[in-house]
Tab-separated table of C-alpha atoms and ligand atoms in Angstrom:
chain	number	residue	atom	x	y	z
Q	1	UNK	CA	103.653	135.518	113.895
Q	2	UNK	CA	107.380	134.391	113.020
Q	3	UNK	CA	108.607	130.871	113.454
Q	4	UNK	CA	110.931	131.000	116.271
Q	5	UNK	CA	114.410	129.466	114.661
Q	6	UNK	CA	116.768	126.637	116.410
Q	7	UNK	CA	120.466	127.678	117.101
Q	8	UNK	CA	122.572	125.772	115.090
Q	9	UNK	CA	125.993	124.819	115.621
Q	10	UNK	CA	129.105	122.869	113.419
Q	11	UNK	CA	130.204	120.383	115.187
Q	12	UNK	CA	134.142	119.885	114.815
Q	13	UNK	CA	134.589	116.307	116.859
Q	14	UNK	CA	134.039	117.938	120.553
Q	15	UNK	CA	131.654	119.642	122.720
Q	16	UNK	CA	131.994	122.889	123.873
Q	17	UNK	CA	130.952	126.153	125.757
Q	18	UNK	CA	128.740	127.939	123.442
Q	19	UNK	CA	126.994	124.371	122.782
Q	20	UNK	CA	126.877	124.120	127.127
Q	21	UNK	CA	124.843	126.785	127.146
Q	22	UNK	CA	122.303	125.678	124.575
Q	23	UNK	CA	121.761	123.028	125.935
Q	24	UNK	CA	121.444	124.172	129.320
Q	25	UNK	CA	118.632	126.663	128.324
Q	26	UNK	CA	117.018	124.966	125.085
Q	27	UNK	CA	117.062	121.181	126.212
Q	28	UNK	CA	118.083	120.497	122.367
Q	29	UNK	CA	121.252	120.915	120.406
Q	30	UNK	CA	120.980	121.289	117.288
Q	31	UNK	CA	124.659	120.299	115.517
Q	32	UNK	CA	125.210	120.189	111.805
Q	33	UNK	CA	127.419	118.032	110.125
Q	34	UNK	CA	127.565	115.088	113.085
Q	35	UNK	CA	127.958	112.207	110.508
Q	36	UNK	CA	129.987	112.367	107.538
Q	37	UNK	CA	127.738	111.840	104.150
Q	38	UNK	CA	129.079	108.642	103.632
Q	39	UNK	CA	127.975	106.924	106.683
Q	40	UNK	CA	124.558	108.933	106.354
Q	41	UNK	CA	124.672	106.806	102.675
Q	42	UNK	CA	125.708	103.342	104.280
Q	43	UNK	CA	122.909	103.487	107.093
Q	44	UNK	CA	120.323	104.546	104.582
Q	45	UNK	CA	121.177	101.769	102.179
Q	46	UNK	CA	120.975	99.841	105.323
Q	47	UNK	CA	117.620	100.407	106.484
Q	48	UNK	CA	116.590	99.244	102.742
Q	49	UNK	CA	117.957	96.389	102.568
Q	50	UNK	CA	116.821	95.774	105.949
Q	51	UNK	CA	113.292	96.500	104.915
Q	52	UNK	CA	113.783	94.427	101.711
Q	53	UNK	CA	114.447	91.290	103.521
Q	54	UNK	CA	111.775	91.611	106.098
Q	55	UNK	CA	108.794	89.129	105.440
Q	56	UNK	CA	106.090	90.713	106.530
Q	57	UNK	CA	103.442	87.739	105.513
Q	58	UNK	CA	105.173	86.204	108.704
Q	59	UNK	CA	104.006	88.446	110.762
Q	60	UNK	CA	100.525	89.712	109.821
Q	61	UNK	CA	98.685	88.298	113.285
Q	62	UNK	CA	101.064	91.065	114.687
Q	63	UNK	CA	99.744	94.297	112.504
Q	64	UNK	CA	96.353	93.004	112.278
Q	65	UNK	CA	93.732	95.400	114.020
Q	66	UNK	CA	92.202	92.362	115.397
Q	67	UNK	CA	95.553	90.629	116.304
Q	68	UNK	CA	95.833	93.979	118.620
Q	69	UNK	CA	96.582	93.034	121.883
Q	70	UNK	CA	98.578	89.965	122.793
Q	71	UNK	CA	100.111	89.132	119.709
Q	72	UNK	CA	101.316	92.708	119.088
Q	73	UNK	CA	102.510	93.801	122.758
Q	74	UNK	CA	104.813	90.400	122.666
Q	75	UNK	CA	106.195	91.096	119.314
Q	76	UNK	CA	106.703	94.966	120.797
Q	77	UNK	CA	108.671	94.064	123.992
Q	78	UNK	CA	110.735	91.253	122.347
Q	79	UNK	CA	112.103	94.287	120.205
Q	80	UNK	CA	114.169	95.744	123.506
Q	81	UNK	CA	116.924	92.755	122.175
Q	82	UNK	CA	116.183	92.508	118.467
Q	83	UNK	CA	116.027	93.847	115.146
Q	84	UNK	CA	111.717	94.312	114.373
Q	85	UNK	CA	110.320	96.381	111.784
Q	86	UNK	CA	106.664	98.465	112.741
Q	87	UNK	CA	103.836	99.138	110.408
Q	88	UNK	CA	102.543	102.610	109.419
Q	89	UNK	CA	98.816	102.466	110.409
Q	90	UNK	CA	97.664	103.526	107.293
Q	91	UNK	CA	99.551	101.412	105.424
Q	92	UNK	CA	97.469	97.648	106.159
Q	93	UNK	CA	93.926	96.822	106.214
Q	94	UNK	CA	92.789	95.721	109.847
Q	95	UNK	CA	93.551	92.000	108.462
Q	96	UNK	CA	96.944	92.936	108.663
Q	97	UNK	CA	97.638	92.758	104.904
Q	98	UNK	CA	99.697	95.814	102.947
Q	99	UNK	CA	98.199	98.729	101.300
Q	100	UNK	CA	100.820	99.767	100.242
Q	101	UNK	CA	104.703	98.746	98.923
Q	102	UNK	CA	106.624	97.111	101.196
Q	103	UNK	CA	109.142	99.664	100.853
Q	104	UNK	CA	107.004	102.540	101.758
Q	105	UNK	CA	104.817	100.824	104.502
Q	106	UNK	CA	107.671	100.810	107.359
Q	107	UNK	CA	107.312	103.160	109.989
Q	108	UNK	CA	110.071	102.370	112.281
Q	109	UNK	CA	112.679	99.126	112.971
Q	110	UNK	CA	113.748	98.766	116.419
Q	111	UNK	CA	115.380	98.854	119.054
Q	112	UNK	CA	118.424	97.095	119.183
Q	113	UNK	CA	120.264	97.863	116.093
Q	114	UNK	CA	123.070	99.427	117.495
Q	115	UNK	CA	124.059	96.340	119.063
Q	116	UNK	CA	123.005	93.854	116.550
Q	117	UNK	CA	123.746	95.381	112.793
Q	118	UNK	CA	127.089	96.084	111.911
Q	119	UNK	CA	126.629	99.294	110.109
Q	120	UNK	CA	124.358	100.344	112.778
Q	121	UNK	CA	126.837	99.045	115.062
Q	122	UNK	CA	129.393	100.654	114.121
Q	123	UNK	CA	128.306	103.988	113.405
Q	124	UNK	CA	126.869	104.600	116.888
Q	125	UNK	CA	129.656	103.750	118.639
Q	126	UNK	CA	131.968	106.401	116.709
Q	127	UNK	CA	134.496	108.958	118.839
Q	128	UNK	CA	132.099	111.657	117.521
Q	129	UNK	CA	128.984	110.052	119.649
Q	130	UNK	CA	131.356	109.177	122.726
Q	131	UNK	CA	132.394	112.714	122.991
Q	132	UNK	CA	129.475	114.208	122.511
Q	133	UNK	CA	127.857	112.314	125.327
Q	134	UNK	CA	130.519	112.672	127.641
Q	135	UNK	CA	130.635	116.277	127.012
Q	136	UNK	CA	126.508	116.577	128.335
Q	137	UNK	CA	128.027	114.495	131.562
Q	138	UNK	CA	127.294	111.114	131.399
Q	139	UNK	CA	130.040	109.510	133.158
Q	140	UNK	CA	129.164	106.225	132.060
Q	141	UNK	CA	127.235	106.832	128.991
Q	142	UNK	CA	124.944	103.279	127.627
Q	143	UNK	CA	123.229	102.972	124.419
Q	144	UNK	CA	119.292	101.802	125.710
Q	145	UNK	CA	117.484	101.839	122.217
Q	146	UNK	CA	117.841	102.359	118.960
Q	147	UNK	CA	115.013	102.838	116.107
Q	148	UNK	CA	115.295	103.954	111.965
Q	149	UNK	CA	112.458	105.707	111.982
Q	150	UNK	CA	110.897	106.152	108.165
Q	151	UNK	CA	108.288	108.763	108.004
Q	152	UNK	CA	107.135	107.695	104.609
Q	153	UNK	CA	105.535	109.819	102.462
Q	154	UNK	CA	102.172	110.362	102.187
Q	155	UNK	CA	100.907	108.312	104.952
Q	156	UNK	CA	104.223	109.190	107.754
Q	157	UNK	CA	102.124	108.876	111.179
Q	158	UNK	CA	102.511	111.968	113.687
Q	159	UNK	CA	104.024	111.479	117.231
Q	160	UNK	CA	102.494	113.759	119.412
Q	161	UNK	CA	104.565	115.944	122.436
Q	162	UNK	CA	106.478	113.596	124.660
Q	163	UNK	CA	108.795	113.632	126.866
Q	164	UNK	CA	111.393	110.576	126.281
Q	165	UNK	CA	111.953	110.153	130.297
Q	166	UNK	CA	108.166	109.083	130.555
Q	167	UNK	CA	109.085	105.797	128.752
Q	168	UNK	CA	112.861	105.331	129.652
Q	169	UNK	CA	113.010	106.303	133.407
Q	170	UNK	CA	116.357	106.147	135.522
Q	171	UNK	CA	116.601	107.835	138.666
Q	172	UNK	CA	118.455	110.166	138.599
Q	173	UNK	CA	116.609	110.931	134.748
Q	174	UNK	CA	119.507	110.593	132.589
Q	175	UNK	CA	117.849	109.582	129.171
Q	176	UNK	CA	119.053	111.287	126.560
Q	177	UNK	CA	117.936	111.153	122.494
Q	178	UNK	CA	120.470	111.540	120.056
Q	179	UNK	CA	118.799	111.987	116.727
Q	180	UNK	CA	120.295	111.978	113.403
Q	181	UNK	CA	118.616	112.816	109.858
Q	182	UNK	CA	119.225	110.104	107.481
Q	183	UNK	CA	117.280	112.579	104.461
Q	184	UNK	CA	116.555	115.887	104.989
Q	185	UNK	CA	114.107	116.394	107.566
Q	186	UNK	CA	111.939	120.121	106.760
Q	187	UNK	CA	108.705	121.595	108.303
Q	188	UNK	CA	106.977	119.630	104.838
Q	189	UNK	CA	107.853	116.163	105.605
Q	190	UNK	CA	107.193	116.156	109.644
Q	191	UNK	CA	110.844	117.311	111.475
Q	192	UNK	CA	111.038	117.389	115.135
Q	193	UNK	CA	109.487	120.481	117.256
Q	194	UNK	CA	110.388	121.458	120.720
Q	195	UNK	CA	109.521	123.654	123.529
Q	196	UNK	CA	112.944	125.609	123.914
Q	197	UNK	CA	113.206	125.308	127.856
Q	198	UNK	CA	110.569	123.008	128.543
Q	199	UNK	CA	113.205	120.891	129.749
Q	200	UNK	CA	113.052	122.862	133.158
Q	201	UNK	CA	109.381	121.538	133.237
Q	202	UNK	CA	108.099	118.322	135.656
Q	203	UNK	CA	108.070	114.467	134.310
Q	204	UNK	CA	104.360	114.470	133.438
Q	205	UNK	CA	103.521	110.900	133.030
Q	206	UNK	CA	105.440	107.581	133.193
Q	207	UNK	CA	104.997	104.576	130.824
Q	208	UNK	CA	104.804	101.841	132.968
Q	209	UNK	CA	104.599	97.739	133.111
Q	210	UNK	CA	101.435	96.259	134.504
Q	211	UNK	CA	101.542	92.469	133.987
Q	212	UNK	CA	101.929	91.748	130.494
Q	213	UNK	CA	100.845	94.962	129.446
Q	214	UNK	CA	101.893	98.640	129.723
Q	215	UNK	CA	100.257	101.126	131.562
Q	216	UNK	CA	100.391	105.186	131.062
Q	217	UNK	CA	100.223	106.573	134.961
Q	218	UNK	CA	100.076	110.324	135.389
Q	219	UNK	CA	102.911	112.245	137.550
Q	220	UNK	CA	101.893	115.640	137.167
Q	221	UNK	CA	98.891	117.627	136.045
Q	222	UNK	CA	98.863	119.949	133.524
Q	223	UNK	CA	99.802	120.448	129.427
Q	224	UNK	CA	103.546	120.364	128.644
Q	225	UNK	CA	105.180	123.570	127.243
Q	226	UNK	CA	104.071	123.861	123.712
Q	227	UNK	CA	106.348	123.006	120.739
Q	228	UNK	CA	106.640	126.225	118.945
Q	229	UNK	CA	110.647	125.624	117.493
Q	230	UNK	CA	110.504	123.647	114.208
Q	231	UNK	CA	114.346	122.093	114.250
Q	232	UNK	CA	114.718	121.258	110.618
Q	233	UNK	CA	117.683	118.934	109.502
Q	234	UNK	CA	119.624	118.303	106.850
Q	235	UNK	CA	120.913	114.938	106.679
Q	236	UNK	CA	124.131	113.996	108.976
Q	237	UNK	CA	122.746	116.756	111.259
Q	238	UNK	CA	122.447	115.378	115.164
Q	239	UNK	CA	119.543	116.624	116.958
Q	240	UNK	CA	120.525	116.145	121.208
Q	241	UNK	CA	116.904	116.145	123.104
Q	242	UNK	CA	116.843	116.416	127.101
Q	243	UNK	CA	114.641	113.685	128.499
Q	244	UNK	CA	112.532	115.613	130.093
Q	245	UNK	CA	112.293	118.341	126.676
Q	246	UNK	CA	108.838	118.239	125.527
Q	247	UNK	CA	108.964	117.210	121.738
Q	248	UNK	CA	106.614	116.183	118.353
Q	249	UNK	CA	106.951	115.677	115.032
Q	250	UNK	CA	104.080	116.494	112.303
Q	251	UNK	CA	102.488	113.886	109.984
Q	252	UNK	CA	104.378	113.414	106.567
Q	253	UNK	CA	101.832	114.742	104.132
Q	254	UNK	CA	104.724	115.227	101.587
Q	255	UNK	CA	105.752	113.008	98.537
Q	256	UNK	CA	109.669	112.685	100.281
Q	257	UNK	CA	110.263	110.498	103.281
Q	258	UNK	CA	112.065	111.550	105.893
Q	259	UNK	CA	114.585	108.364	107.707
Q	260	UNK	CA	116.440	109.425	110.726
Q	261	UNK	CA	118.127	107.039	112.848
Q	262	UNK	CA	117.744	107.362	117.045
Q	263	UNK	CA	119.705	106.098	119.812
Q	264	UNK	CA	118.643	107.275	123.384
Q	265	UNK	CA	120.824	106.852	126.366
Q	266	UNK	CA	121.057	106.222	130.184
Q	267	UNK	CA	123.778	106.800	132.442
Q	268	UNK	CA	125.233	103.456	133.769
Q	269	UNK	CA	125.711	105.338	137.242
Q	270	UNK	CA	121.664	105.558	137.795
Q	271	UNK	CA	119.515	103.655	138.412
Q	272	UNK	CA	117.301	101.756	135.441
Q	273	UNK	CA	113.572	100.845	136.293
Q	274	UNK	CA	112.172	97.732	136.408
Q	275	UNK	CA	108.938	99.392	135.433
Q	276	UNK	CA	109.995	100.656	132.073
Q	277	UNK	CA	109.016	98.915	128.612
Q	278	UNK	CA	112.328	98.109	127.661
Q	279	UNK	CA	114.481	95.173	129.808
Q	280	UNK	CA	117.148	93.534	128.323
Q	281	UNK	CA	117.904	90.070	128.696
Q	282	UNK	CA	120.494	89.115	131.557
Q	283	UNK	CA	122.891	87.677	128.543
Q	284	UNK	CA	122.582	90.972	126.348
Q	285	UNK	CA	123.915	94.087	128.697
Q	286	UNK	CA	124.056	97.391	127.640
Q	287	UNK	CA	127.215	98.966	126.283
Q	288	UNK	CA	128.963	101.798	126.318
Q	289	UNK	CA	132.184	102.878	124.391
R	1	FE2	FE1	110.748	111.202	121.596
C-alpha cells in the first residue's frame, strides 16, 4: 500500500482559499517556507545554548525514577511560567544521573519561551504567525505554550496519537498547534503523522487536575482515527494541527535529531479551564500580538 502524501502549500505572508479548504477537510496545513532560514538558524543556536547552560546536577531529584511523583509533577507545572528543560527517558539511570551527553539527553524545554527568551520571543510573535492565526479565525488569538522539542537521535522518545484539546481545553475548543521544523523532520527521524479529517472526530479524553496531581478522564469511547499521513518537514516549514486532529510522531531511531519548536494557541474570546495542566500566574497573562 502507498503512503498517502500531505498537501503542501508556499506560504507568501497570508492565508488564503486553497489553504481554507485544507484545513477545513485535513485538520493540518502543511506550509513550506513559514520562517526564513535565518531565524530557523538563530532559534536552533538558541535551544543550544539554552541546553548548554542548563545544570542538570541541580535537578536530578526531578528525573530520578524514584524522585517520580512529587518532585517531578511540581517541577512540571511550574513550567506553564518558565523556561525548564525535560529528560529523554532513556537518557538517565533511575538515580537520575546522565547516560548520555548533555547535549543529546534533552527531550523538550518548556513552556513559556515565547514569553520569556528573546529569540523565542521574538520570532513567535512575527506578522507571519499573526496572520496566519487570524486567517484560521481566532479573533483574539493568545500564545498558551511553547516547547523546543529535540528528538535526539538514537534514543528520541515516541508520542503516541493525541489530540492537543485533551490537555489544553477552552470551551468553545479553540487550541490550535503551530509547529515549526527547526532540522529537517523525515519519516527516519520521527515527523508528525495525522489522521487527515479526524478533526471532525469527538474530544476523546481530557487531561485534567485532581489535587496536586493530574488526572486522564475519558469523554468518549472508542480509538481515534488512525494516523496514516506522514507530514514530513523541511526546516522553516509550519505544520498548523486542529485541536481536536488526532496526531503522533515515531521514535527517533536515526543518527540525526530532529528540533522543532511549538507554540499552541487559545482564543482569548473562550473560555480557559481551570481544570487544565497549564495556569498561569495572575502577574504573567497571556499575550497576543
Ligand atoms: Fe500534540
Amino acid at each position: 500500500m502507498n503512503t498517502p502524501t500531505a498537501d503542501r502549500f508556499a506560504w507568501q505572508g497570508h492565508y488564503d482559499q486553497r489553504m481554507a479548504a485544507a484545513w477545513e477537510r485535513d485538520g493540518y496545513l502543511v506550509l513550506d517556507g513559514f520562517v526564513s532560514p535565518e531565524d530557523v538558524a538563530r532559534m536552533r543556536a538558541r535551544a543550544d545554548s539554552l541546553i548548554e547552560d542548563f545544570d542538570i546536577e541541580a535537578h536530578r531529584v526531578v528525573f530520578s525514577a524514584k524522585g517520580q511523583s512529587h518532585a517531578a509533577s511540581d517541577y512540571f507545572m511550574k513550567s506553564a511560567a518558565n523556561i525548564s528543560f525535560f529528560l529523554e527517558e532513556e537518557a538517565v539511570d533511575e538515580d537520575g544521573r546522565l547516560l548520555k551527553d548533555k547535549g543529546r539527553a534533552i527531550n523538550k524545554i518548556g513552556h513559556a519561551l515565547h514569553d520569556l527568551d528573546p529569540v523565542f520571543a521574538d520570532i513567535s510573535h512575527n506578522a507571519d504567525f499573526e496572520a496566519l492565526s487570524r486567517g484560521i479565525g481566532m479573533a483574539d488569538p493568545l500564545l498558551l505554550q511553547s516547547m523546543v522539542i529535540c528528538k535526539q537521535p538514537y534514543i528520541g522518545g515516541e508520542v503516541n496519537t493525541h489530540q492537543d484539546s485533551t490537555f489544553i481545553y477552552t470551551e468553545p475548543e479553540t487550541c490550535t498547534g503551530f509547529w515549526l521544523a527547526l532540522e529537517d523532520a523525515t519519516i527516519e527521524n520521527g515527523c508528525m503523522w495525522a489522521a487527515p479529517g479526524g478533526h471532525k472526530a469527538g474530544l476523546r479524553q481530557r487531561f485534567v487536575r485532581d489535587g496536586d496531581g493530574m488526572n486522564m478522564i475519558t469523554l468518549e469511547e472508542g480509538a481515534l482515527p488512525e494516523c496514516t499521513t506522514p507530514l514530513p518537514a523541511r526546516a522553516g516549514t509550519l505544520v498548523l494541527l486542529h485541536g481536536r486532529l488526532p496526531h503522533l510522531s515515531a521514535p527517533n531511531r536515526s543518527a540525526s535529531s530532529r528540533y522543532a519548536y511549538a507554540v499552541h494557541y487559545v482564543d482569548g474570546t473562550a473560555r480557559y479551564a481551570a481544570e487544565n495542566w497549564l495556569q498561569r500566574p495572575d502577574d504573567m497573562p497571556l499575550k497576543g500580538f
